[in-house]
């Protein structure tokens, strides 16, 4: 049976070590900021975890129970399969991040790398806060503009992709309007995009093209992803992901 462009999109992402820009160093840096501000971390919900590039770091660098949540079960299967040694410390949940069954006030930390945009930054922060214990933290990465004005082509691209993109000061303001206090924010390095995300993506697309099993729709999937890579390569000084570390006060 011929796979649709959407099925191939998932297959490409299932073949990659992570599904968004990031790195061990970036996850570690955000986690260290929380550790400096909280004596204990017993429960972490990792929302939109994908196949869990960041979850591996959270498992290794904390003793917390981790609830890894995504709406694509194959990503959760990969994560669980790779981390059997952690036993019940890692619990996976296939759910919609807009409608979670996580217990109210049960989490010390909510983690979300490259995923909150799916329900919108401000909406996500508002709804997920209810899962935090008093004084708990949300650590989320979000795409941001690095300056106040952008070339028209880039504006148009993001208008279509994610109109909620904004500058870091405006993201901090948005977070604080939801009642959270922003403890820290930092821009992720270009290596998080190129070395850890787009280089593996290019290799996977190449392997699909060279595969003896020809998928007619791979050209459609590849064209969309390659357009995204081109925009990043052209405008990498204009936008990035920023990590925001926020506290429930
Ligand atoms: C850009 S990926 C980031 C994955 C991972 N955190 C990382 O950085 O590698 C976004 C993830 O959100 C998941 N996702 C998208 N919409 C979702 C929803 N409504 N509920 C739960 N997960 C969702 C996708 O399946 C995907 O794994």
PDB file of C-alpha atoms and ligand atoms in Angstrom:
ATOM      1  CA  UNK A   1       0.000   0.000   0.000  1.00  0.00           C
ATOM      2  CA  UNK A   2       1.219   3.468  -0.841  1.00  0.00           C
ATOM      3  CA  UNK A   3       2.019   5.550   2.265  1.00  0.00           C
ATOM      4  CA  UNK A   4       0.469   9.013   2.397  1.00  0.00           C
ATOM      5  CA  UNK A   5       2.668  12.106   2.743  1.00  0.00           C
ATOM      6  CA  UNK A   6       1.499  12.370   6.386  1.00  0.00           C
ATOM      7  CA  UNK A   7       2.438   8.737   7.153  1.00  0.00           C
ATOM      8  CA  UNK A   8       5.860   9.356   5.604  1.00  0.00           C
ATOM      9  CA  UNK A   9       6.227  12.508   7.678  1.00  0.00           C
ATOM     10  CA  UNK A  10       5.815  10.398  10.831  1.00  0.00           C
ATOM     11  CA  UNK A  11       8.157   7.715   9.473  1.00  0.00           C
ATOM     12  CA  UNK A  12      10.845  10.341   8.867  1.00  0.00           C
ATOM     13  CA  UNK A  13      10.484  11.649  12.427  1.00  0.00           C
ATOM     14  CA  UNK A  14      10.407   8.127  13.897  1.00  0.00           C
ATOM     15  CA  UNK A  15      13.808   7.574  12.227  1.00  0.00           C
ATOM     16  CA  UNK A  16      15.370  10.634  13.868  1.00  0.00           C
ATOM     17  CA  UNK A  17      16.962  10.800  17.348  1.00  0.00           C
ATOM     18  CA  UNK A  18      14.775  13.788  18.219  1.00  0.00           C
ATOM     19  CA  UNK A  19      11.814  15.518  16.649  1.00  0.00           C
ATOM     20  CA  UNK A  20      12.757  19.157  17.252  1.00  0.00           C
ATOM     21  CA  UNK A  21      15.836  21.360  17.752  1.00  0.00           C
ATOM     22  CA  UNK A  22      17.579  20.589  21.046  1.00  0.00           C
ATOM     23  CA  UNK A  23      20.497  18.791  22.662  1.00  0.00           C
ATOM     24  CA  UNK A  24      21.649  17.067  25.831  1.00  0.00           C
ATOM     25  CA  UNK A  25      23.483  20.276  26.794  1.00  0.00           C
ATOM     26  CA  UNK A  26      20.377  22.436  26.402  1.00  0.00           C
ATOM     27  CA  UNK A  27      18.167  20.101  28.450  1.00  0.00           C
ATOM     28  CA  UNK A  28      20.908  19.930  31.090  1.00  0.00           C
ATOM     29  CA  UNK A  29      21.233  23.728  31.205  1.00  0.00           C
ATOM     30  CA  UNK A  30      17.484  24.245  31.767  1.00  0.00           C
ATOM     31  CA  UNK A  31      17.379  21.455  34.363  1.00  0.00           C
ATOM     32  CA  UNK A  32      20.321  22.952  36.270  1.00  0.00           C
ATOM     33  CA  UNK A  33      18.423  26.259  36.561  1.00  0.00           C
ATOM     34  CA  UNK A  34      15.493  24.431  38.166  1.00  0.00           C
ATOM     35  CA  UNK A  35      17.770  22.419  40.462  1.00  0.00           C
ATOM     36  CA  UNK A  36      19.290  25.684  41.751  1.00  0.00           C
ATOM     37  CA  UNK A  37      15.783  26.895  42.616  1.00  0.00           C
ATOM     38  CA  UNK A  38      14.164  23.742  44.033  1.00  0.00           C
ATOM     39  CA  UNK A  39      15.470  21.290  46.622  1.00  0.00           C
ATOM     40  CA  UNK A  40      13.620  18.251  45.295  1.00  0.00           C
ATOM     41  CA  UNK A  41      12.023  17.055  42.039  1.00  0.00           C
ATOM     42  CA  UNK A  42       9.806  14.019  42.602  1.00  0.00           C
ATOM     43  CA  UNK A  43       7.497  14.107  39.567  1.00  0.00           C
ATOM     44  CA  UNK A  44       8.070  15.487  36.060  1.00  0.00           C
ATOM     45  CA  UNK A  45       5.515  15.493  33.230  1.00  0.00           C
ATOM     46  CA  UNK A  46       7.326  15.683  29.867  1.00  0.00           C
ATOM     47  CA  UNK A  47       4.597  16.902  27.495  1.00  0.00           C
ATOM     48  CA  UNK A  48       4.999  16.361  23.737  1.00  0.00           C
ATOM     49  CA  UNK A  49       7.996  14.187  24.519  1.00  0.00           C
ATOM     50  CA  UNK A  50       8.307  12.621  21.048  1.00  0.00           C
ATOM     51  CA  UNK A  51      10.740   9.710  21.102  1.00  0.00           C
ATOM     52  CA  UNK A  52      12.263  11.293  24.198  1.00  0.00           C
ATOM     53  CA  UNK A  53      15.658  12.855  23.412  1.00  0.00           C
ATOM     54  CA  UNK A  54      15.162  15.128  26.429  1.00  0.00           C
ATOM     55  CA  UNK A  55      13.424  12.448  28.531  1.00  0.00           C
ATOM     56  CA  UNK A  56      16.654  10.406  28.539  1.00  0.00           C
ATOM     57  CA  UNK A  57      18.453  13.355  30.138  1.00  0.00           C
ATOM     58  CA  UNK A  58      15.704  13.895  32.724  1.00  0.00           C
ATOM     59  CA  UNK A  59      15.843  10.196  33.660  1.00  0.00           C
ATOM     60  CA  UNK A  60      19.601  10.255  33.971  1.00  0.00           C
ATOM     61  CA  UNK A  61      19.954  13.571  35.782  1.00  0.00           C
ATOM     62  CA  UNK A  62      17.135  13.292  38.336  1.00  0.00           C
ATOM     63  CA  UNK A  63      15.564  10.626  40.532  1.00  0.00           C
ATOM     64  CA  UNK A  64      12.068  11.753  39.575  1.00  0.00           C
ATOM     65  CA  UNK A  65       9.140   9.709  38.377  1.00  0.00           C
ATOM     66  CA  UNK A  66       8.656  10.830  34.759  1.00  0.00           C
ATOM     67  CA  UNK A  67       5.318  10.840  32.962  1.00  0.00           C
ATOM     68  CA  UNK A  68       6.191  11.087  29.268  1.00  0.00           C
ATOM     69  CA  UNK A  69       3.234  12.239  27.203  1.00  0.00           C
ATOM     70  CA  UNK A  70       2.678  12.299  23.452  1.00  0.00           C
ATOM     71  CA  UNK A  71      -0.235  11.613  21.117  1.00  0.00           C
ATOM     72  CA  UNK A  72       1.868   9.409  18.800  1.00  0.00           C
ATOM     73  CA  UNK A  73       2.221   5.953  20.395  1.00  0.00           C
ATOM     74  CA  UNK A  74       5.202   4.780  18.257  1.00  0.00           C
ATOM     75  CA  UNK A  75       7.346   7.578  19.776  1.00  0.00           C
ATOM     76  CA  UNK A  76       6.391   6.412  23.281  1.00  0.00           C
ATOM     77  CA  UNK A  77       7.201   2.793  22.357  1.00  0.00           C
ATOM     78  CA  UNK A  78      10.692   3.839  21.239  1.00  0.00           C
ATOM     79  CA  UNK A  79      11.257   5.795  24.450  1.00  0.00           C
ATOM     80  CA  UNK A  80      10.012   3.000  26.715  1.00  0.00           C
ATOM     81  CA  UNK A  81      11.890   0.306  24.760  1.00  0.00           C
ATOM     82  CA  UNK A  82      15.184   2.171  25.103  1.00  0.00           C
ATOM     83  CA  UNK A  83      14.719   2.840  28.836  1.00  0.00           C
ATOM     84  CA  UNK A  84      13.457  -0.485  30.228  1.00  0.00           C
ATOM     85  CA  UNK A  85      16.142  -0.340  32.905  1.00  0.00           C
ATOM     86  CA  UNK A  86      14.346   2.578  34.561  1.00  0.00           C
ATOM     87  CA  UNK A  87      11.281   0.401  35.209  1.00  0.00           C
ATOM     88  CA  UNK A  88       8.340   2.209  36.784  1.00  0.00           C
ATOM     89  CA  UNK A  89      10.228   5.507  37.039  1.00  0.00           C
ATOM     90  CA  UNK A  90       9.207   6.062  33.406  1.00  0.00           C
ATOM     91  CA  UNK A  91       5.482   6.031  32.706  1.00  0.00           C
ATOM     92  CA  UNK A  92       4.210   6.782  29.201  1.00  0.00           C
ATOM     93  CA  UNK A  93       0.835   8.268  28.392  1.00  0.00           C
ATOM     94  CA  UNK A  94      -0.632   8.561  24.891  1.00  0.00           C
ATOM     95  CA  UNK A  95      -2.900  11.582  25.213  1.00  0.00           C
ATOM     96  CA  UNK A  96      -3.794  14.920  23.712  1.00  0.00           C
ATOM     97  CA  UNK A  97      -1.822  17.659  25.474  1.00  0.00           C
ATOM     98  CA  UNK A  98      -4.977  19.795  25.338  1.00  0.00           C
ATOM     99  CA  UNK A  99      -6.908  17.320  27.443  1.00  0.00           C
ATOM    100  CA  UNK A 100      -4.631  15.579  29.913  1.00  0.00           C
ATOM    101  CA  UNK A 101      -5.588  13.143  32.658  1.00  0.00           C
ATOM    102  CA  UNK A 102      -2.638  14.201  34.856  1.00  0.00           C
ATOM    103  CA  UNK A 103      -3.792  14.754  38.464  1.00  0.00           C
ATOM    104  CA  UNK A 104      -4.125  18.375  39.614  1.00  0.00           C
ATOM    105  CA  UNK A 105      -1.212  19.704  41.708  1.00  0.00           C
ATOM    106  CA  UNK A 106       0.798  16.491  41.231  1.00  0.00           C
ATOM    107  CA  UNK A 107       3.943  17.622  39.380  1.00  0.00           C
ATOM    108  CA  UNK A 108       7.091  19.376  40.579  1.00  0.00           C
ATOM    109  CA  UNK A 109       8.084  20.168  37.000  1.00  0.00           C
ATOM    110  CA  UNK A 110       6.354  20.282  33.645  1.00  0.00           C
ATOM    111  CA  UNK A 111       8.825  19.906  30.810  1.00  0.00           C
ATOM    112  CA  UNK A 112       8.002  20.597  27.180  1.00  0.00           C
ATOM    113  CA  UNK A 113      10.604  20.890  24.405  1.00  0.00           C
ATOM    114  CA  UNK A 114       9.433  22.143  21.022  1.00  0.00           C
ATOM    115  CA  UNK A 115       5.850  21.072  21.622  1.00  0.00           C
ATOM    116  CA  UNK A 116       3.760  23.671  23.465  1.00  0.00           C
ATOM    117  CA  UNK A 117       3.153  25.489  20.156  1.00  0.00           C
ATOM    118  CA  UNK A 118       0.717  22.693  19.255  1.00  0.00           C
ATOM    119  CA  UNK A 119      -1.852  24.259  21.583  1.00  0.00           C
ATOM    120  CA  UNK A 120      -0.292  27.741  21.706  1.00  0.00           C
ATOM    121  CA  UNK A 121       2.238  29.004  24.254  1.00  0.00           C
ATOM    122  CA  UNK A 122      -0.089  31.065  26.389  1.00  0.00           C
ATOM    123  CA  UNK A 123      -2.960  28.596  26.302  1.00  0.00           C
ATOM    124  CA  UNK A 124      -0.593  25.729  27.185  1.00  0.00           C
ATOM    125  CA  UNK A 125       0.886  27.617  30.140  1.00  0.00           C
ATOM    126  CA  UNK A 126      -2.534  28.530  31.454  1.00  0.00           C
ATOM    127  CA  UNK A 127      -3.919  25.009  31.291  1.00  0.00           C
ATOM    128  CA  UNK A 128      -0.810  23.088  32.415  1.00  0.00           C
ATOM    129  CA  UNK A 129      -0.227  25.205  35.561  1.00  0.00           C
ATOM    130  CA  UNK A 130      -3.044  23.347  37.285  1.00  0.00           C
ATOM    131  CA  UNK A 131      -0.879  20.169  37.248  1.00  0.00           C
ATOM    132  CA  UNK A 132       1.885  21.884  39.258  1.00  0.00           C
ATOM    133  CA  UNK A 133       2.417  21.619  42.980  1.00  0.00           C
ATOM    134  CA  UNK A 134       2.769  25.030  44.698  1.00  0.00           C
ATOM    135  CA  UNK A 135       6.133  26.508  43.723  1.00  0.00           C
ATOM    136  CA  UNK A 136       6.508  24.045  40.839  1.00  0.00           C
ATOM    137  CA  UNK A 137       8.214  24.858  37.539  1.00  0.00           C
ATOM    138  CA  UNK A 138       7.393  24.807  33.845  1.00  0.00           C
ATOM    139  CA  UNK A 139      10.388  24.541  31.496  1.00  0.00           C
ATOM    140  CA  UNK A 140       9.299  24.996  27.896  1.00  0.00           C
ATOM    141  CA  UNK A 141      11.049  25.798  24.652  1.00  0.00           C
ATOM    142  CA  UNK A 142       9.324  28.029  22.152  1.00  0.00           C
ATOM    143  CA  UNK A 143      10.261  29.472  18.777  1.00  0.00           C
ATOM    144  CA  UNK A 144      11.160  33.187  19.014  1.00  0.00           C
ATOM    145  CA  UNK A 145      12.310  36.105  16.888  1.00  0.00           C
ATOM    146  CA  UNK A 146      15.756  37.337  17.893  1.00  0.00           C
ATOM    147  CA  UNK A 147      15.083  40.993  17.015  1.00  0.00           C
ATOM    148  CA  UNK A 148      12.158  43.401  16.732  1.00  0.00           C
ATOM    149  CA  UNK A 149      11.920  43.489  12.930  1.00  0.00           C
ATOM    150  CA  UNK A 150      12.143  40.680  10.389  1.00  0.00           C
ATOM    151  CA  UNK A 151      12.354  40.328   6.599  1.00  0.00           C
ATOM    152  CA  UNK A 152       8.925  40.040   4.955  1.00  0.00           C
ATOM    153  CA  UNK A 153       9.571  36.510   3.631  1.00  0.00           C
ATOM    154  CA  UNK A 154      10.334  35.255   7.142  1.00  0.00           C
ATOM    155  CA  UNK A 155       7.299  36.992   8.614  1.00  0.00           C
ATOM    156  CA  UNK A 156       5.098  35.381   5.986  1.00  0.00           C
ATOM    157  CA  UNK A 157       6.584  31.942   6.662  1.00  0.00           C
ATOM    158  CA  UNK A 158       5.874  32.179  10.388  1.00  0.00           C
ATOM    159  CA  UNK A 159       2.491  33.780   9.875  1.00  0.00           C
ATOM    160  CA  UNK A 160       1.519  30.532   8.114  1.00  0.00           C
ATOM    161  CA  UNK A 161       3.386  28.155  10.437  1.00  0.00           C
ATOM    162  CA  UNK A 162       2.861  29.656  13.892  1.00  0.00           C
ATOM    163  CA  UNK A 163       1.506  33.172  14.180  1.00  0.00           C
ATOM    164  CA  UNK A 164       2.164  33.192  17.958  1.00  0.00           C
ATOM    165  CA  UNK A 165       5.939  33.481  17.343  1.00  0.00           C
ATOM    166  CA  UNK A 166       7.257  36.622  19.086  1.00  0.00           C
ATOM    167  CA  UNK A 167      10.367  38.122  20.680  1.00  0.00           C
ATOM    168  CA  UNK A 168      11.728  36.826  23.996  1.00  0.00           C
ATOM    169  CA  UNK A 169      10.612  39.931  25.967  1.00  0.00           C
ATOM    170  CA  UNK A 170       7.075  39.457  24.607  1.00  0.00           C
ATOM    171  CA  UNK A 171       7.132  35.732  25.453  1.00  0.00           C
ATOM    172  CA  UNK A 172       8.230  36.590  29.000  1.00  0.00           C
ATOM    173  CA  UNK A 173       5.369  39.091  29.217  1.00  0.00           C
ATOM    174  CA  UNK A 174       2.912  36.487  27.893  1.00  0.00           C
ATOM    175  CA  UNK A 175       4.105  33.926  30.438  1.00  0.00           C
ATOM    176  CA  UNK A 176       3.790  36.425  33.290  1.00  0.00           C
ATOM    177  CA  UNK A 177       0.279  37.327  32.160  1.00  0.00           C
ATOM    178  CA  UNK A 178      -0.681  33.709  32.867  1.00  0.00           C
ATOM    179  CA  UNK A 179       0.473  34.171  36.478  1.00  0.00           C
ATOM    180  CA  UNK A 180       3.858  32.430  36.216  1.00  0.00           C
ATOM    181  CA  UNK A 181       7.123  34.093  37.209  1.00  0.00           C
ATOM    182  CA  UNK A 182       9.882  33.749  34.601  1.00  0.00           C
ATOM    183  CA  UNK A 183      13.055  32.709  36.432  1.00  0.00           C
ATOM    184  CA  UNK A 184      15.318  32.534  33.383  1.00  0.00           C
ATOM    185  CA  UNK A 185      15.287  32.411  29.590  1.00  0.00           C
ATOM    186  CA  UNK A 186      18.030  31.518  27.133  1.00  0.00           C
ATOM    187  CA  UNK A 187      18.370  31.161  23.374  1.00  0.00           C
ATOM    188  CA  UNK A 188      19.260  27.704  22.083  1.00  0.00           C
ATOM    189  CA  UNK A 189      22.450  27.520  19.983  1.00  0.00           C
ATOM    190  CA  UNK A 190      22.452  26.936  16.219  1.00  0.00           C
ATOM    191  CA  UNK A 191      23.971  23.495  16.793  1.00  0.00           C
ATOM    192  CA  UNK A 192      20.628  22.432  18.366  1.00  0.00           C
ATOM    193  CA  UNK A 193      19.034  23.046  14.953  1.00  0.00           C
ATOM    194  CA  UNK A 194      21.770  21.963  12.580  1.00  0.00           C
ATOM    195  CA  UNK A 195      23.849  19.242  14.209  1.00  0.00           C
ATOM    196  CA  UNK A 196      21.096  17.627  16.279  1.00  0.00           C
ATOM    197  CA  UNK A 197      18.017  18.124  14.088  1.00  0.00           C
ATOM    198  CA  UNK A 198      18.439  19.127  10.446  1.00  0.00           C
ATOM    199  CA  UNK A 199      21.593  17.068   9.730  1.00  0.00           C
ATOM    200  CA  UNK A 200      19.884  13.845  10.934  1.00  0.00           C
ATOM    201  CA  UNK A 201      16.744  14.897   9.008  1.00  0.00           C
ATOM    202  CA  UNK A 202      18.730  15.337   5.777  1.00  0.00           C
ATOM    203  CA  UNK A 203      20.321  11.896   6.238  1.00  0.00           C
ATOM    204  CA  UNK A 204      16.943  10.242   6.829  1.00  0.00           C
ATOM    205  CA  UNK A 205      15.429  11.919   3.732  1.00  0.00           C
ATOM    206  CA  UNK A 206      18.412  10.739   1.690  1.00  0.00           C
ATOM    207  CA  UNK A 207      18.009   7.159   2.942  1.00  0.00           C
ATOM    208  CA  UNK A 208      14.300   7.201   2.003  1.00  0.00           C
ATOM    209  CA  UNK A 209      15.180   8.412  -1.492  1.00  0.00           C
ATOM    210  CA  UNK A 210      17.839   5.704  -1.886  1.00  0.00           C
ATOM    211  CA  UNK A 211      15.673   2.928  -0.456  1.00  0.00           C
ATOM    212  CA  UNK A 212      14.858   0.066  -2.836  1.00  0.00           C
ATOM    213  CA  UNK A 213      11.259   0.352  -1.567  1.00  0.00           C
ATOM    214  CA  UNK A 214      10.090   3.403  -3.499  1.00  0.00           C
ATOM    215  CA  UNK A 215       7.552   5.638  -1.773  1.00  0.00           C
ATOM    216  CA  UNK A 216       5.907   7.901  -4.369  1.00  0.00           C
ATOM    217  CA  UNK A 217       4.845  10.491  -1.771  1.00  0.00           C
ATOM    218  CA  UNK A 218       8.280  10.974  -0.220  1.00  0.00           C
ATOM    219  CA  UNK A 219       8.903  13.872  -2.636  1.00  0.00           C
ATOM    220  CA  UNK A 220       5.951  15.787  -1.116  1.00  0.00           C
ATOM    221  CA  UNK A 221       7.096  15.161   2.470  1.00  0.00           C
ATOM    222  CA  UNK A 222      10.718  15.973   1.634  1.00  0.00           C
ATOM    223  CA  UNK A 223       9.781  19.208  -0.157  1.00  0.00           C
ATOM    224  CA  UNK A 224       7.943  20.497   2.927  1.00  0.00           C
ATOM    225  CA  UNK A 225      10.776  19.616   5.279  1.00  0.00           C
ATOM    226  CA  UNK A 226      13.450  20.953   2.934  1.00  0.00           C
ATOM    227  CA  UNK A 227      11.587  24.267   2.689  1.00  0.00           C
ATOM    228  CA  UNK A 228      11.751  24.505   6.491  1.00  0.00           C
ATOM    229  CA  UNK A 229      15.495  23.722   6.464  1.00  0.00           C
ATOM    230  CA  UNK A 230      16.081  26.359   3.775  1.00  0.00           C
ATOM    231  CA  UNK A 231      14.278  29.018   5.817  1.00  0.00           C
ATOM    232  CA  UNK A 232      16.379  28.160   8.863  1.00  0.00           C
ATOM    233  CA  UNK A 233      19.649  28.188   6.899  1.00  0.00           C
ATOM    234  CA  UNK A 234      18.773  31.557   5.381  1.00  0.00           C
ATOM    235  CA  UNK A 235      17.501  33.253   8.553  1.00  0.00           C
ATOM    236  CA  UNK A 236      19.228  31.472  11.423  1.00  0.00           C
ATOM    237  CA  UNK A 237      20.322  34.840  12.836  1.00  0.00           C
ATOM    238  CA  UNK A 238      16.688  36.012  12.970  1.00  0.00           C
ATOM    239  CA  UNK A 239      14.900  33.257  14.901  1.00  0.00           C
ATOM    240  CA  UNK A 240      15.600  30.345  17.192  1.00  0.00           C
ATOM    241  CA  UNK A 241      14.122  28.376  20.033  1.00  0.00           C
ATOM    242  CA  UNK A 242      14.291  29.941  23.483  1.00  0.00           C
ATOM    243  CA  UNK A 243      13.982  27.966  26.695  1.00  0.00           C
ATOM    244  CA  UNK A 244      11.866  29.657  29.367  1.00  0.00           C
ATOM    245  CA  UNK A 245      11.994  28.483  32.956  1.00  0.00           C
ATOM    246  CA  UNK A 246       8.903  29.600  34.855  1.00  0.00           C
ATOM    247  CA  UNK A 247       7.740  29.213  38.421  1.00  0.00           C
ATOM    248  CA  UNK A 248       4.217  28.901  39.797  1.00  0.00           C
ATOM    249  CA  UNK A 249       3.976  31.559  42.488  1.00  0.00           C
TER     250      UNK A 249
HETATM  251  C1  LIG B   1       8.454  19.049  17.539  1.00  0.00           C
HETATM  252  S1  LIG B   1       8.059  17.535  18.356  1.00  0.00           S
HETATM  253  C2  LIG B   1       9.124  17.655  19.796  1.00  0.00           C
HETATM  254  C3  LIG B   1       9.398  16.300  20.401  1.00  0.00           C
HETATM  255  C4  LIG B   1      10.445  16.264  21.511  1.00  0.00           C
HETATM  256  N1  LIG B   1      10.042  17.021  22.669  1.00  0.00           N
HETATM  257  C5  LIG B   1      11.778  16.772  21.009  1.00  0.00           C
HETATM  258  O1  LIG B   1      12.139  17.936  21.282  1.00  0.00           O
HETATM  259  O2  LIG B   1      12.455  15.995  20.316  1.00  0.00           O
HETATM  260  C6  LIG B   1       6.440  17.811  18.990  1.00  0.00           C
HETATM  261  C7  LIG B   1       5.802  16.587  19.624  1.00  0.00           C
HETATM  262  O3  LIG B   1       4.491  16.913  20.071  1.00  0.00           O
HETATM  263  C8  LIG B   1       3.627  15.824  19.781  1.00  0.00           C
HETATM  264  N2  LIG B   1       2.263  16.359  19.678  1.00  0.00           N
HETATM  265  C9  LIG B   1       1.741  17.164  18.713  1.00  0.00           C
HETATM  266  N3  LIG B   1       0.479  17.501  19.019  1.00  0.00           N
HETATM  267  C10 LIG B   1       0.184  16.879  20.182  1.00  0.00           C
HETATM  268  C11 LIG B   1      -0.972  16.829  21.017  1.00  0.00           C
HETATM  269  N4  LIG B   1      -2.075  17.502  20.685  1.00  0.00           N
HETATM  270  N5  LIG B   1      -0.928  16.097  22.139  1.00  0.00           N
HETATM  271  C12 LIG B   1       0.191  15.422  22.493  1.00  0.00           C
HETATM  272  N6  LIG B   1       1.324  15.429  21.761  1.00  0.00           N
HETATM  273  C13 LIG B   1       1.320  16.143  20.613  1.00  0.00           C
HETATM  274  C14 LIG B   1       4.144  15.246  18.482  1.00  0.00           C
HETATM  275  O4  LIG B   1       3.739  13.893  18.301  1.00  0.00           O
HETATM  276  C15 LIG B   1       5.637  15.409  18.666  1.00  0.00           C
HETATM  277  O5  LIG B   1       6.179  14.266  19.266  1.00  0.00           O
END
